[in-house]
JSON list of C-alpha atoms and ligand atoms in Angstrom, two decimals:
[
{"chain": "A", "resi": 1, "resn": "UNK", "atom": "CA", "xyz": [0.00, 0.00, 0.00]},
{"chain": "A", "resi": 2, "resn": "UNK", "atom": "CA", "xyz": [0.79, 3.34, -1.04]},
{"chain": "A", "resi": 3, "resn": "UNK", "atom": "CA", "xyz": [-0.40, 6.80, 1.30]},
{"chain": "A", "resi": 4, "resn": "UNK", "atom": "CA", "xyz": [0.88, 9.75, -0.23]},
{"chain": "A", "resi": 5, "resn": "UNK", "atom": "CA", "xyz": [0.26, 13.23, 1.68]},
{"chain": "A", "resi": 6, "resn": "UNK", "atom": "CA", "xyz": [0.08, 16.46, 0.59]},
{"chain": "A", "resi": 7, "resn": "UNK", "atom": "CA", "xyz": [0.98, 19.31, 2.90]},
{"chain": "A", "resi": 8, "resn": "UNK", "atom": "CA", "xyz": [2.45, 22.04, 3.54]},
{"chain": "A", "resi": 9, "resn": "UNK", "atom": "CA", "xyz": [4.05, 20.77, 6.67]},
{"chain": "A", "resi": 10, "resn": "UNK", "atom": "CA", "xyz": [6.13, 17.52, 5.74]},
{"chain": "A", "resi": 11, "resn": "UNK", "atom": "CA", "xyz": [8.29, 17.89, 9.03]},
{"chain": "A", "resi": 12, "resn": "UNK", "atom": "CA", "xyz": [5.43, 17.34, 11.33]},
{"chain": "A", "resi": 13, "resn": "UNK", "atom": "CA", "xyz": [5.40, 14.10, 10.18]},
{"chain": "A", "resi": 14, "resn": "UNK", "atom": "CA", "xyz": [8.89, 12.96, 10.61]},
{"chain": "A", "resi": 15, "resn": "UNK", "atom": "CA", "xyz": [7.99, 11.53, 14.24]},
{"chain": "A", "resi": 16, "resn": "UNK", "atom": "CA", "xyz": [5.02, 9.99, 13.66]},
{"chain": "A", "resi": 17, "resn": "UNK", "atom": "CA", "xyz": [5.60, 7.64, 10.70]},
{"chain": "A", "resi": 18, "resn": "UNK", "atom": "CA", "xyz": [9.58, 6.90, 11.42]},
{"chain": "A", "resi": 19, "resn": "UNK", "atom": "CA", "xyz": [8.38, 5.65, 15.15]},
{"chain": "A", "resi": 20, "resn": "UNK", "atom": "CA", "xyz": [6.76, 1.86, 16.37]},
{"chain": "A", "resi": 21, "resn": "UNK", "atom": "CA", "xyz": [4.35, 0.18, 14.08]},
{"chain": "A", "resi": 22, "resn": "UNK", "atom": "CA", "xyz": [4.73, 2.98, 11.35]},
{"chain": "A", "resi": 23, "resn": "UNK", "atom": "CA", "xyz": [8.20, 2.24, 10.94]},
{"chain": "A", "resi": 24, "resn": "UNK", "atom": "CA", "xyz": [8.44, -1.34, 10.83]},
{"chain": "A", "resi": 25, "resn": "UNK", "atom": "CA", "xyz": [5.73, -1.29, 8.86]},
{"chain": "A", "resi": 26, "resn": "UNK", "atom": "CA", "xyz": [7.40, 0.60, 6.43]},
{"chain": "A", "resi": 27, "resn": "UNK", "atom": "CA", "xyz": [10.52, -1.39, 6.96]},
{"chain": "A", "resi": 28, "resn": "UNK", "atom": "CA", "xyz": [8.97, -4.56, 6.15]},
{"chain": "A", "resi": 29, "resn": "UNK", "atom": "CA", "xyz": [7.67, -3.05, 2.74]},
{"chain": "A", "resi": 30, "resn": "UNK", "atom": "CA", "xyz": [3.95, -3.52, 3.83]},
{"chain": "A", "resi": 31, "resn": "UNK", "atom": "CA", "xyz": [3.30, 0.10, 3.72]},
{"chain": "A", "resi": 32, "resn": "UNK", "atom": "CA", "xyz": [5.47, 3.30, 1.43]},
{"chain": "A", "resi": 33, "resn": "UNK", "atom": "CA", "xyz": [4.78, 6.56, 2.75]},
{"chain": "A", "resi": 34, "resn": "UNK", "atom": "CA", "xyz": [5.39, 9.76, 0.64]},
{"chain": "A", "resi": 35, "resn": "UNK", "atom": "CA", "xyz": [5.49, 13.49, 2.07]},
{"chain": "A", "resi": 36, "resn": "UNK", "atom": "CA", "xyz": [4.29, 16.19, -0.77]},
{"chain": "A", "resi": 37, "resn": "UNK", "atom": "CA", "xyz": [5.33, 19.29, -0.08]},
{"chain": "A", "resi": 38, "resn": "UNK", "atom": "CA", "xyz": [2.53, 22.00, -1.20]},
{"chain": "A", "resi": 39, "resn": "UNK", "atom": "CA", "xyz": [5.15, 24.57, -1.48]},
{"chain": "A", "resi": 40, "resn": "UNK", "atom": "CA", "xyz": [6.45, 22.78, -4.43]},
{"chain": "A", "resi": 41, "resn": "UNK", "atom": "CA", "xyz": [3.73, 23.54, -6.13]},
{"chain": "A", "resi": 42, "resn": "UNK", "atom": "CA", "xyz": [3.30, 27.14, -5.58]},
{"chain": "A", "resi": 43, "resn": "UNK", "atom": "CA", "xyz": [2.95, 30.02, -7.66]},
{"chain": "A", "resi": 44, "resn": "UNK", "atom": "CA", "xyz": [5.36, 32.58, -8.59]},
{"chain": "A", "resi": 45, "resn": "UNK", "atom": "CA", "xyz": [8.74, 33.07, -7.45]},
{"chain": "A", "resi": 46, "resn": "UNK", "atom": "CA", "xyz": [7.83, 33.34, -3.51]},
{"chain": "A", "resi": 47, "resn": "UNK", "atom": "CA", "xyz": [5.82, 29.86, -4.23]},
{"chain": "A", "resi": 48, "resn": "UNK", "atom": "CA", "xyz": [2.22, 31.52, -3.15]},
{"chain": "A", "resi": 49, "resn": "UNK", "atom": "CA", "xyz": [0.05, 28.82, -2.04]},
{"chain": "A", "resi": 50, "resn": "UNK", "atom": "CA", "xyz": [-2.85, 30.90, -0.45]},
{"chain": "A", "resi": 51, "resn": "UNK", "atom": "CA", "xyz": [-4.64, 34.25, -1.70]},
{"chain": "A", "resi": 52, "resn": "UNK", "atom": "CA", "xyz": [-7.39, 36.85, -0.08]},
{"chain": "A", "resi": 53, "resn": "UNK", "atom": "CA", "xyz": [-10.79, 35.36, -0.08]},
{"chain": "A", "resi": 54, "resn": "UNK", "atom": "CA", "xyz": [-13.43, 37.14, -2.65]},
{"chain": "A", "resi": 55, "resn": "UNK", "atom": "CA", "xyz": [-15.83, 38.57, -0.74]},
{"chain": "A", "resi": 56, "resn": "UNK", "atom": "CA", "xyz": [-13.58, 39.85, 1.88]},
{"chain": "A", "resi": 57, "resn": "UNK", "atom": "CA", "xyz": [-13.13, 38.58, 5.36]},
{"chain": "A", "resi": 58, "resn": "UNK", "atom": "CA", "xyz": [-10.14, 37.71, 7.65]},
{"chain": "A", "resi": 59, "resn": "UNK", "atom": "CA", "xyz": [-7.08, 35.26, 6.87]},
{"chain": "A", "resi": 60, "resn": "UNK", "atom": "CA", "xyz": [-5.87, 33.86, 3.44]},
{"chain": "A", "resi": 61, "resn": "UNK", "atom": "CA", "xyz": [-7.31, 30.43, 1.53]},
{"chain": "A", "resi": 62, "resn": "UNK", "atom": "CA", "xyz": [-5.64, 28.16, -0.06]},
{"chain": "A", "resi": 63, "resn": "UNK", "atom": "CA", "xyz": [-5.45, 28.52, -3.81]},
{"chain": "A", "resi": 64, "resn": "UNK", "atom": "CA", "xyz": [-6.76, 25.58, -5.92]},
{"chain": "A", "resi": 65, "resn": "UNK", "atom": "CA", "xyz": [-4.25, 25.45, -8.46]},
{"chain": "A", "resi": 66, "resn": "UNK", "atom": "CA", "xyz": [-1.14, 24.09, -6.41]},
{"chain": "A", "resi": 67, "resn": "UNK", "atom": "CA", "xyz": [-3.26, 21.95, -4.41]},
{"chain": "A", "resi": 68, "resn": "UNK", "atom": "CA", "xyz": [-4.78, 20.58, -8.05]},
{"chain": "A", "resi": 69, "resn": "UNK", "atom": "CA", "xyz": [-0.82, 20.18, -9.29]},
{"chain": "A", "resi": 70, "resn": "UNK", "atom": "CA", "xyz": [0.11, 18.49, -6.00]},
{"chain": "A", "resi": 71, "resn": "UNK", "atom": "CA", "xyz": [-2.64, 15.92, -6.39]},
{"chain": "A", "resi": 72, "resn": "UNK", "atom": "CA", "xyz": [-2.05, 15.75, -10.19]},
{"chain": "A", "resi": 73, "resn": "UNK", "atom": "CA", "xyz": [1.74, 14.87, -9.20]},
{"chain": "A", "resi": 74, "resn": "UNK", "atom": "CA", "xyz": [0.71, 11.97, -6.42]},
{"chain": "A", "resi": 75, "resn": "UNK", "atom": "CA", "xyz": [-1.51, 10.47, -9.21]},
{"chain": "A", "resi": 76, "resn": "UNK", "atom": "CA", "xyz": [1.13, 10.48, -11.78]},
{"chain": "A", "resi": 77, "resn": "UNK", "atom": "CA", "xyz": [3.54, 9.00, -9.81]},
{"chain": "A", "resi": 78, "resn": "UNK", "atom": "CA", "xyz": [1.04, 6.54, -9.25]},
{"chain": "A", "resi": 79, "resn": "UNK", "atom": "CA", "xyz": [-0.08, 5.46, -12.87]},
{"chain": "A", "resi": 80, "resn": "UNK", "atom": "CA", "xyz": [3.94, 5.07, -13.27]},
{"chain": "A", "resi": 81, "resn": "UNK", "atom": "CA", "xyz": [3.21, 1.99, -10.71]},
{"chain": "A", "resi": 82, "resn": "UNK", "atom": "CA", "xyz": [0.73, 0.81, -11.95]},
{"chain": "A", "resi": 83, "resn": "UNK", "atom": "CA", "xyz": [2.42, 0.54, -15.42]},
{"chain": "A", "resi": 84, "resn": "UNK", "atom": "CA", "xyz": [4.71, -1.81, -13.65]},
{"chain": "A", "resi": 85, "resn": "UNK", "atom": "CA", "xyz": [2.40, -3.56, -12.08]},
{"chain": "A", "resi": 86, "resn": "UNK", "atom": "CA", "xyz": [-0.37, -6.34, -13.40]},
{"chain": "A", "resi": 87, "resn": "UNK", "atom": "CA", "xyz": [-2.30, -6.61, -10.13]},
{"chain": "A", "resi": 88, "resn": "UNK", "atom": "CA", "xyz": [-5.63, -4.40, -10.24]},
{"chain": "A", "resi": 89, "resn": "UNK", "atom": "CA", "xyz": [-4.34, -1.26, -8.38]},
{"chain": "A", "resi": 90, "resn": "UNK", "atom": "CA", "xyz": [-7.15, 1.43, -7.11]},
{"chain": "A", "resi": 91, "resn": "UNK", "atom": "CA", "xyz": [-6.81, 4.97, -5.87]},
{"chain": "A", "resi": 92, "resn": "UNK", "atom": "CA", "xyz": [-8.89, 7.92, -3.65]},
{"chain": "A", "resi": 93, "resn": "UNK", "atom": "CA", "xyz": [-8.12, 11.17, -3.23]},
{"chain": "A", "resi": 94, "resn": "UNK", "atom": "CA", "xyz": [-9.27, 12.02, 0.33]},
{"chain": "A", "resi": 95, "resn": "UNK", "atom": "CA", "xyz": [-9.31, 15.69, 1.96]},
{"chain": "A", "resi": 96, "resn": "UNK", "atom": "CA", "xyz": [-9.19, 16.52, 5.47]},
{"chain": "A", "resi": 97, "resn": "UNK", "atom": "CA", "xyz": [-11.59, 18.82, 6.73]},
{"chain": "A", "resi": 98, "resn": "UNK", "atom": "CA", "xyz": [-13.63, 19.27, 9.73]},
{"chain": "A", "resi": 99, "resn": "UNK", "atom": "CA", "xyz": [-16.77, 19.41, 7.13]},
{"chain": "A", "resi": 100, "resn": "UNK", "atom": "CA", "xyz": [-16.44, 15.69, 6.25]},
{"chain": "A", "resi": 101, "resn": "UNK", "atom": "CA", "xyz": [-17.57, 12.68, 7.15]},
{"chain": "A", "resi": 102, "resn": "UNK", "atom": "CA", "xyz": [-16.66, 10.98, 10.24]},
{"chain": "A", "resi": 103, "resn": "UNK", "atom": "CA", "xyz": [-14.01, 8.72, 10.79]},
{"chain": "A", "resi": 104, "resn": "UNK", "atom": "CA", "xyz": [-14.51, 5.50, 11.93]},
{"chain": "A", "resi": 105, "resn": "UNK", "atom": "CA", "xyz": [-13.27, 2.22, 12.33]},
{"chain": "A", "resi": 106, "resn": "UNK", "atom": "CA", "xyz": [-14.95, 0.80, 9.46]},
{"chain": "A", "resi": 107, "resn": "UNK", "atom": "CA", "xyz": [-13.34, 3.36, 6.96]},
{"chain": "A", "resi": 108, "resn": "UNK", "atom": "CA", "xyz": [-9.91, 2.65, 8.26]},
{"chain": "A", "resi": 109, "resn": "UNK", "atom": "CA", "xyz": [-10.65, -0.75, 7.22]},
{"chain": "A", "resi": 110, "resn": "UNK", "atom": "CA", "xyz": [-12.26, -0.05, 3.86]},
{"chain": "A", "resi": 111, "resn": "UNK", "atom": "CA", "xyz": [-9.04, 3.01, 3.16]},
{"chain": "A", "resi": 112, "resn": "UNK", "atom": "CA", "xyz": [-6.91, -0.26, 4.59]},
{"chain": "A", "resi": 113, "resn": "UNK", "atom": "CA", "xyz": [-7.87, -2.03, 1.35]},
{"chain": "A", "resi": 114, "resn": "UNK", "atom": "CA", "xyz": [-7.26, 0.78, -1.35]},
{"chain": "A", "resi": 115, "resn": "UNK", "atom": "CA", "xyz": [-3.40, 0.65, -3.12]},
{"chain": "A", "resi": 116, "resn": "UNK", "atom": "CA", "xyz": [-2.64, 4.73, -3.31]},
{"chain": "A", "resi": 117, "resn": "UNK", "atom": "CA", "xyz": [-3.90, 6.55, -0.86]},
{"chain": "A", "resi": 118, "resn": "UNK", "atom": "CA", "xyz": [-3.62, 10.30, -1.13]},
{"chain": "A", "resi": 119, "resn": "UNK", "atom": "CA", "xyz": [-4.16, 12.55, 1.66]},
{"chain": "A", "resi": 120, "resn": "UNK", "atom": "CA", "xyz": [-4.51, 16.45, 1.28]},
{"chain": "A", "resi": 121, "resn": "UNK", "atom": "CA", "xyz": [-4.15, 18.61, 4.72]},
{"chain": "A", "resi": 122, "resn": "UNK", "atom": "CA", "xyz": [-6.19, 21.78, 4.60]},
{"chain": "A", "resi": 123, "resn": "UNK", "atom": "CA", "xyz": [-4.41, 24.59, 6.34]},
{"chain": "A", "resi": 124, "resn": "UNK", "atom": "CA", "xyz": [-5.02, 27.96, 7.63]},
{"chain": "A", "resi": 125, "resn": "UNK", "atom": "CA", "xyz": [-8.79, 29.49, 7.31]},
{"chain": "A", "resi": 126, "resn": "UNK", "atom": "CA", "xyz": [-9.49, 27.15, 4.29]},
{"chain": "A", "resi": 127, "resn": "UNK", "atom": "CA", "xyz": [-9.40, 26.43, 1.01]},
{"chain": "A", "resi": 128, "resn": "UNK", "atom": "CA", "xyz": [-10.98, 27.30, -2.10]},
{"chain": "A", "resi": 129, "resn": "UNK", "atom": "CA", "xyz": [-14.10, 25.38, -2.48]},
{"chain": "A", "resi": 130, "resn": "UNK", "atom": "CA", "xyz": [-13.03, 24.56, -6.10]},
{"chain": "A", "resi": 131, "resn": "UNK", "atom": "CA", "xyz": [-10.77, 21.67, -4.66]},
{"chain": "A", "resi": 132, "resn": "UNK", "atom": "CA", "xyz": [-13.46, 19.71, -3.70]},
{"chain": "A", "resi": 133, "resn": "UNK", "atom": "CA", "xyz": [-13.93, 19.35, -6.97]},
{"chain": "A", "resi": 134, "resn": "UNK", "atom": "CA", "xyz": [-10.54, 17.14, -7.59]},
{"chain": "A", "resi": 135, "resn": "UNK", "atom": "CA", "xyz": [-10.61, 15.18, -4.93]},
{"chain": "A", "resi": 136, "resn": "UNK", "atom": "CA", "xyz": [-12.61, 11.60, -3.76]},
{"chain": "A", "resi": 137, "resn": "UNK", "atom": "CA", "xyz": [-13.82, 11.94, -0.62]},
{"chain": "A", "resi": 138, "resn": "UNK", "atom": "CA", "xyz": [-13.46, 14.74, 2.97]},
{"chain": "A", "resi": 139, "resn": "UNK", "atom": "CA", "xyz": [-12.78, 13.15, 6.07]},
{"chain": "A", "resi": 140, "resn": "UNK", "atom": "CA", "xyz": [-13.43, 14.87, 9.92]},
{"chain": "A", "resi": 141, "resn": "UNK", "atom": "CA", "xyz": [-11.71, 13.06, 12.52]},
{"chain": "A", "resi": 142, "resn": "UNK", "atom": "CA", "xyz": [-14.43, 14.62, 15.15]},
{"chain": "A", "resi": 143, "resn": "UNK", "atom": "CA", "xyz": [-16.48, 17.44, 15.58]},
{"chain": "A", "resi": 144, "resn": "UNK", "atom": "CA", "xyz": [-13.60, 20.10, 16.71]},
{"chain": "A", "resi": 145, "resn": "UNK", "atom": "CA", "xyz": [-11.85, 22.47, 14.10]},
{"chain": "A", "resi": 146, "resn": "UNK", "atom": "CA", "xyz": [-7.72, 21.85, 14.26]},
{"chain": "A", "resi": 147, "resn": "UNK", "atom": "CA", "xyz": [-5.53, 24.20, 12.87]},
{"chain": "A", "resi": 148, "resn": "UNK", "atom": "CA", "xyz": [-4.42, 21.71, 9.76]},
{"chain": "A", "resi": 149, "resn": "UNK", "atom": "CA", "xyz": [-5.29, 18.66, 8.30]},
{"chain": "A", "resi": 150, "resn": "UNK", "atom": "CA", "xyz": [-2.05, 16.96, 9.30]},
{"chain": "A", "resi": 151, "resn": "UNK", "atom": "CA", "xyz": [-2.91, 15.79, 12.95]},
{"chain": "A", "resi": 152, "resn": "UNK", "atom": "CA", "xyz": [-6.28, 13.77, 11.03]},
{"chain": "A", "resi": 153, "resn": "UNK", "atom": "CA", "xyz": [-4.16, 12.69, 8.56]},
{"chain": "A", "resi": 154, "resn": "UNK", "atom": "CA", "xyz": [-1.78, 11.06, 10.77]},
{"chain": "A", "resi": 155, "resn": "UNK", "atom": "CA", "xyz": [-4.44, 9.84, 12.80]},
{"chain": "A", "resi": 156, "resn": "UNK", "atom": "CA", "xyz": [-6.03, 8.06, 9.84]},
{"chain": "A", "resi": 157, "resn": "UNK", "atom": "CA", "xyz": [-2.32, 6.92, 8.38]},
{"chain": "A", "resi": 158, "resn": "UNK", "atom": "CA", "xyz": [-2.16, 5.05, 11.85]},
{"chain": "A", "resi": 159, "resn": "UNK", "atom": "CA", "xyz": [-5.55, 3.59, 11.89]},
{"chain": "A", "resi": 160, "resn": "UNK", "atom": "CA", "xyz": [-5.35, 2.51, 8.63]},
{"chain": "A", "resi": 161, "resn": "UNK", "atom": "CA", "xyz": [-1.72, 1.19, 8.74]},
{"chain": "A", "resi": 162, "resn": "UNK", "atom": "CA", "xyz": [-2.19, -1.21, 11.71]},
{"chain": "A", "resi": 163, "resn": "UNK", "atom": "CA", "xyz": [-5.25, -3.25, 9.49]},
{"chain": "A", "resi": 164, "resn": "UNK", "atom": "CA", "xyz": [-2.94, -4.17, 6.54]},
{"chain": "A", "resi": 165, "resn": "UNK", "atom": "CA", "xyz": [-1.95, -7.66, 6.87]},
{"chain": "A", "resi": 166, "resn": "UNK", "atom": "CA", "xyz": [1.35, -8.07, 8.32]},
{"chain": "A", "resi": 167, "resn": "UNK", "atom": "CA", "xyz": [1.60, -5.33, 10.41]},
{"chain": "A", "resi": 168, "resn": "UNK", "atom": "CA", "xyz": [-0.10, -6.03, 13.54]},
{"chain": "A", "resi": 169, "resn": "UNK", "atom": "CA", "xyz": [1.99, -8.84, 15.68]},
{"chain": "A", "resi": 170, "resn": "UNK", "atom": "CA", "xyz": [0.69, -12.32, 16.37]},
{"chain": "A", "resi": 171, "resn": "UNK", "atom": "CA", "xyz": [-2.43, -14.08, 14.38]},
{"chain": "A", "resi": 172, "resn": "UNK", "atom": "CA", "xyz": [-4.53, -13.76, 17.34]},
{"chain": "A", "resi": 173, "resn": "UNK", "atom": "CA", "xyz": [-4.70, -9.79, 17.01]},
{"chain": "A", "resi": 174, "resn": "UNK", "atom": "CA", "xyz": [-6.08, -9.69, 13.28]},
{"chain": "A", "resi": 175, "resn": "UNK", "atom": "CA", "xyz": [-8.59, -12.78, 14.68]},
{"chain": "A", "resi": 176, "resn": "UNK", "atom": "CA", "xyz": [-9.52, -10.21, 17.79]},
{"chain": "A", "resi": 177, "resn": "UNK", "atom": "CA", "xyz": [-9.98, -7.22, 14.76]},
{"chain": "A", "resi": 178, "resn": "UNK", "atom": "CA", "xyz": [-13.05, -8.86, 13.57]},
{"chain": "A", "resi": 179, "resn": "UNK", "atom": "CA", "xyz": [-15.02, -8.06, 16.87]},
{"chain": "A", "resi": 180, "resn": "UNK", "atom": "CA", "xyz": [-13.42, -4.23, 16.47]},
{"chain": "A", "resi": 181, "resn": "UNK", "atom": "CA", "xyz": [-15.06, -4.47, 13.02]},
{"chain": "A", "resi": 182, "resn": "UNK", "atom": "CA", "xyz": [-18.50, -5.21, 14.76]},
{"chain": "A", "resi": 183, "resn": "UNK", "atom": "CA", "xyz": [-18.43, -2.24, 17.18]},
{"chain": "A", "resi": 184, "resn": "UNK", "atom": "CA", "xyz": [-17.10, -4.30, 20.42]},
{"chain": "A", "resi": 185, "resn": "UNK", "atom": "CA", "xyz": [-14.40, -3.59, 22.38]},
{"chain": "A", "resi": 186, "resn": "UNK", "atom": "CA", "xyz": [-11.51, -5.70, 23.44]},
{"chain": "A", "resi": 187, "resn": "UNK", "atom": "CA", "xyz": [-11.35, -7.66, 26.81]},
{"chain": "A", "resi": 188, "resn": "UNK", "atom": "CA", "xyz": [-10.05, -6.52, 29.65]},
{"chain": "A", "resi": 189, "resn": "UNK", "atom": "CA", "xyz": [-5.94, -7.26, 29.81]},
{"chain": "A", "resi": 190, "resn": "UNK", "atom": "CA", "xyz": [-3.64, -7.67, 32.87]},
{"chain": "A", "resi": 191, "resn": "UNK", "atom": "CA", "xyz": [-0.18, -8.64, 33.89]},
{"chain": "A", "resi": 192, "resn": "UNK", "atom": "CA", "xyz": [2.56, -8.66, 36.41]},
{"chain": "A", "resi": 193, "resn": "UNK", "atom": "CA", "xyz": [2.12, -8.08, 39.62]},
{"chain": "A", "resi": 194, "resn": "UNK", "atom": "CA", "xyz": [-1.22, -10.49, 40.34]},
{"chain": "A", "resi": 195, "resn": "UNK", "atom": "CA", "xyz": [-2.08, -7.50, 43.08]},
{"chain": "A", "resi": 196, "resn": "UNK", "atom": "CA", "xyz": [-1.67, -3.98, 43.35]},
{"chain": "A", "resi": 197, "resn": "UNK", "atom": "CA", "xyz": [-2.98, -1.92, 45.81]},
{"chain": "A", "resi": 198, "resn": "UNK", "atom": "CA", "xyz": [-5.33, -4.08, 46.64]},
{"chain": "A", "resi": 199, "resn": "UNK", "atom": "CA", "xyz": [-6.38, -4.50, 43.26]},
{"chain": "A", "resi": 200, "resn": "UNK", "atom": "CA", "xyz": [-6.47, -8.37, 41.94]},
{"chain": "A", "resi": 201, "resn": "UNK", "atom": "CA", "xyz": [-6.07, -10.30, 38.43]},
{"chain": "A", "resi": 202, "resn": "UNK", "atom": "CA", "xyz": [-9.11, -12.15, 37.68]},
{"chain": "A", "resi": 203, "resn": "UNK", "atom": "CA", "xyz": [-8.85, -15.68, 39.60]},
{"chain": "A", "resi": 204, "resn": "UNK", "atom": "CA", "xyz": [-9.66, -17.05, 36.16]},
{"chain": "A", "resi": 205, "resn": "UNK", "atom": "CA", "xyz": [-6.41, -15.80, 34.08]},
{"chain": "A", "resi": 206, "resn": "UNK", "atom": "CA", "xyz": [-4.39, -17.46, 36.22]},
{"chain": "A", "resi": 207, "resn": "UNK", "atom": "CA", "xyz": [-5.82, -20.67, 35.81]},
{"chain": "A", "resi": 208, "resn": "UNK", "atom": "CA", "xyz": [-4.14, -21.99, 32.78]},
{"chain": "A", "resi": 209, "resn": "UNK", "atom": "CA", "xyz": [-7.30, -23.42, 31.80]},
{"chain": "A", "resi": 210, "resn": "UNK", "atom": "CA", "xyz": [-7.36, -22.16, 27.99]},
{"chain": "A", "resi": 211, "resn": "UNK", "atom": "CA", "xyz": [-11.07, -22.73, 27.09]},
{"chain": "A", "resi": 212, "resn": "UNK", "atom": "CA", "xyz": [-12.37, -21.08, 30.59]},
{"chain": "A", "resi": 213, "resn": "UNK", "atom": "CA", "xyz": [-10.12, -17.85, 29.86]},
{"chain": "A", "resi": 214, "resn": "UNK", "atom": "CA", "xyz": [-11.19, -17.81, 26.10]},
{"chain": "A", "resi": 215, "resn": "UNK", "atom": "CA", "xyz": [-15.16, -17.80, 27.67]},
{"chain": "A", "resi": 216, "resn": "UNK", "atom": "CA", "xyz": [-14.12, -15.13, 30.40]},
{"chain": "A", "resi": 217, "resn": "UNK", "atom": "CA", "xyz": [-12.85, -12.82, 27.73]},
{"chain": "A", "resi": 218, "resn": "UNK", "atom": "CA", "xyz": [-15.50, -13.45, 25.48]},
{"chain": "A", "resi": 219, "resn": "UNK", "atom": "CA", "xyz": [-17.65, -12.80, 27.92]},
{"chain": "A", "resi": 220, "resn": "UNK", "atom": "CA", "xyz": [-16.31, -9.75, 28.86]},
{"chain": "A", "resi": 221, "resn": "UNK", "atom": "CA", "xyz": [-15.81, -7.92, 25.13]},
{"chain": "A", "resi": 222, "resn": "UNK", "atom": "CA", "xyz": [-20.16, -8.88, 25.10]},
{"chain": "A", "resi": 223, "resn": "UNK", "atom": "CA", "xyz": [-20.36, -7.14, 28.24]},
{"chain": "A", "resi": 224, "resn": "UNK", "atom": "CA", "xyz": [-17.72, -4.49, 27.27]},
{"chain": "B", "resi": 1, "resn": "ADE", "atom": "N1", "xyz": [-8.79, 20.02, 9.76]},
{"chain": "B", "resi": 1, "resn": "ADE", "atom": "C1", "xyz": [-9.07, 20.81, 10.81]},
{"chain": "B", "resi": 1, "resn": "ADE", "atom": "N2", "xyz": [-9.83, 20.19, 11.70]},
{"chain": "B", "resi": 1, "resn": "ADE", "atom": "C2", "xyz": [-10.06, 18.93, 11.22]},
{"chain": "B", "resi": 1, "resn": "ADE", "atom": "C3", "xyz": [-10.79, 17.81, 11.68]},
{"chain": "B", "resi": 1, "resn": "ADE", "atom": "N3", "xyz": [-11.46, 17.81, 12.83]},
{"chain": "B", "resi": 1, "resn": "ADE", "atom": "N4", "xyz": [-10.79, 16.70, 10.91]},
{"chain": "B", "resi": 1, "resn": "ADE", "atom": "C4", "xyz": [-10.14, 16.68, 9.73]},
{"chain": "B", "resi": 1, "resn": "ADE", "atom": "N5", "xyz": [-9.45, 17.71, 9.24]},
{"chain": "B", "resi": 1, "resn": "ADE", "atom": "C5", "xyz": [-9.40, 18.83, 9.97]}
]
């Protein structure tokens, strides 16, 4: 899987996807991340990105034409792929704004399933409304206005990340995914020390009886 994202703020990713999961996903070629730097694409010697809005009003929007080239770029270097490729590869172009649809667990796992995944982070008052235009789908990760799309976009990069195959550790955890997929929360977890503060492991866990801990914990996500 591909995720390409376009921003104006590459650096702020630096920590995020060269860190745990992200980066040994990356280093076990499951996942390719690319940074596109907006600025790149910007007009005029000073590389102007934003403009006045018509109309009047406070701040600057961002101007549809670099955001249009940056997205035109992410899809070109994806067709090269493809030419390479013979496997059926798919793309979406996905915006992050506070005006789109919520995230959820079951788009991470549909997004988990696409080959080129381009992400475009909003910035500053907005953008022109013209970009909706060029791109797939708008994404809100909640109901609260941030001042960029690159903390959603890393938040869906890591949702999305952990569901390919491969990435997440033992078999048991994809298995456990499917009751995520349903809405239900994991089981409680515990380990060392059996008490603290007063506060015991389940009798049951320590058992070592396999089939009464796998009905305890099923129990428990129901009940969860
Ligand atoms: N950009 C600013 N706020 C956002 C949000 N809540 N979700 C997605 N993109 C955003």
């Amino acid at each position: 899987m591909k995720i390409q994202v376009i921003t104006l703020f590459p650096e702020m990713f630096e920590g995020v996807l060269n860190t745990s999961m992200l980066r040994k996903a990356q280093d076990k070629k499951l996942v390719e991340y690319k940074l596109i730097n907006l600025r790149n694409f910007g007009i005029g010697p000073r590389k102007q990105v934003d403009d006045t809005p018509y109309g009047g009003g406070d701040g600057m929007v961002l101007r549809v034409e670099p955001l249009l080239a940056a997205v035109q770029h992410a899809m070109s270097s994806i067709r090269q792929a493809q030419d390479r490729s013979v496997t059926n590869r798919q793309s979406l172009v996905v915006l992050m704004t506070p005006r789109g649809k919520k995230f959820t667990q079951a788009k991470a796992r549909e997004l988990s399933r696409i080959d080129n995944l381009i992400l475009v982070c909003g910035r500053y008052e907005g953008y022109d409304e013209r970009v909706t235009s060029f791109i797939d789908e708008q994404i809100s990760i909640g109901d609260y206005v941030l001042t960029g799309g690159e903390l959603p976009a890393m938040v869906v990069i890591d949702a999305v990340t952990r569901l390919i195959p491969g990435v997440l550790g033992g078999t048991t955890s994809a298995v456990r995914e499917s009751f995520a997929q349903a809405g239900v929360v994991e089981y409680p977890q515990y380990t060392r020390p059996e008490k603290f503060r007063g506060l015991k492991v389940p009798k049951v866990l320590l058992s070592g009886h396999h089939a009464e801990v796998e009905k305890w914990r099923t129990g428990q996500q129901r009940k969860k």
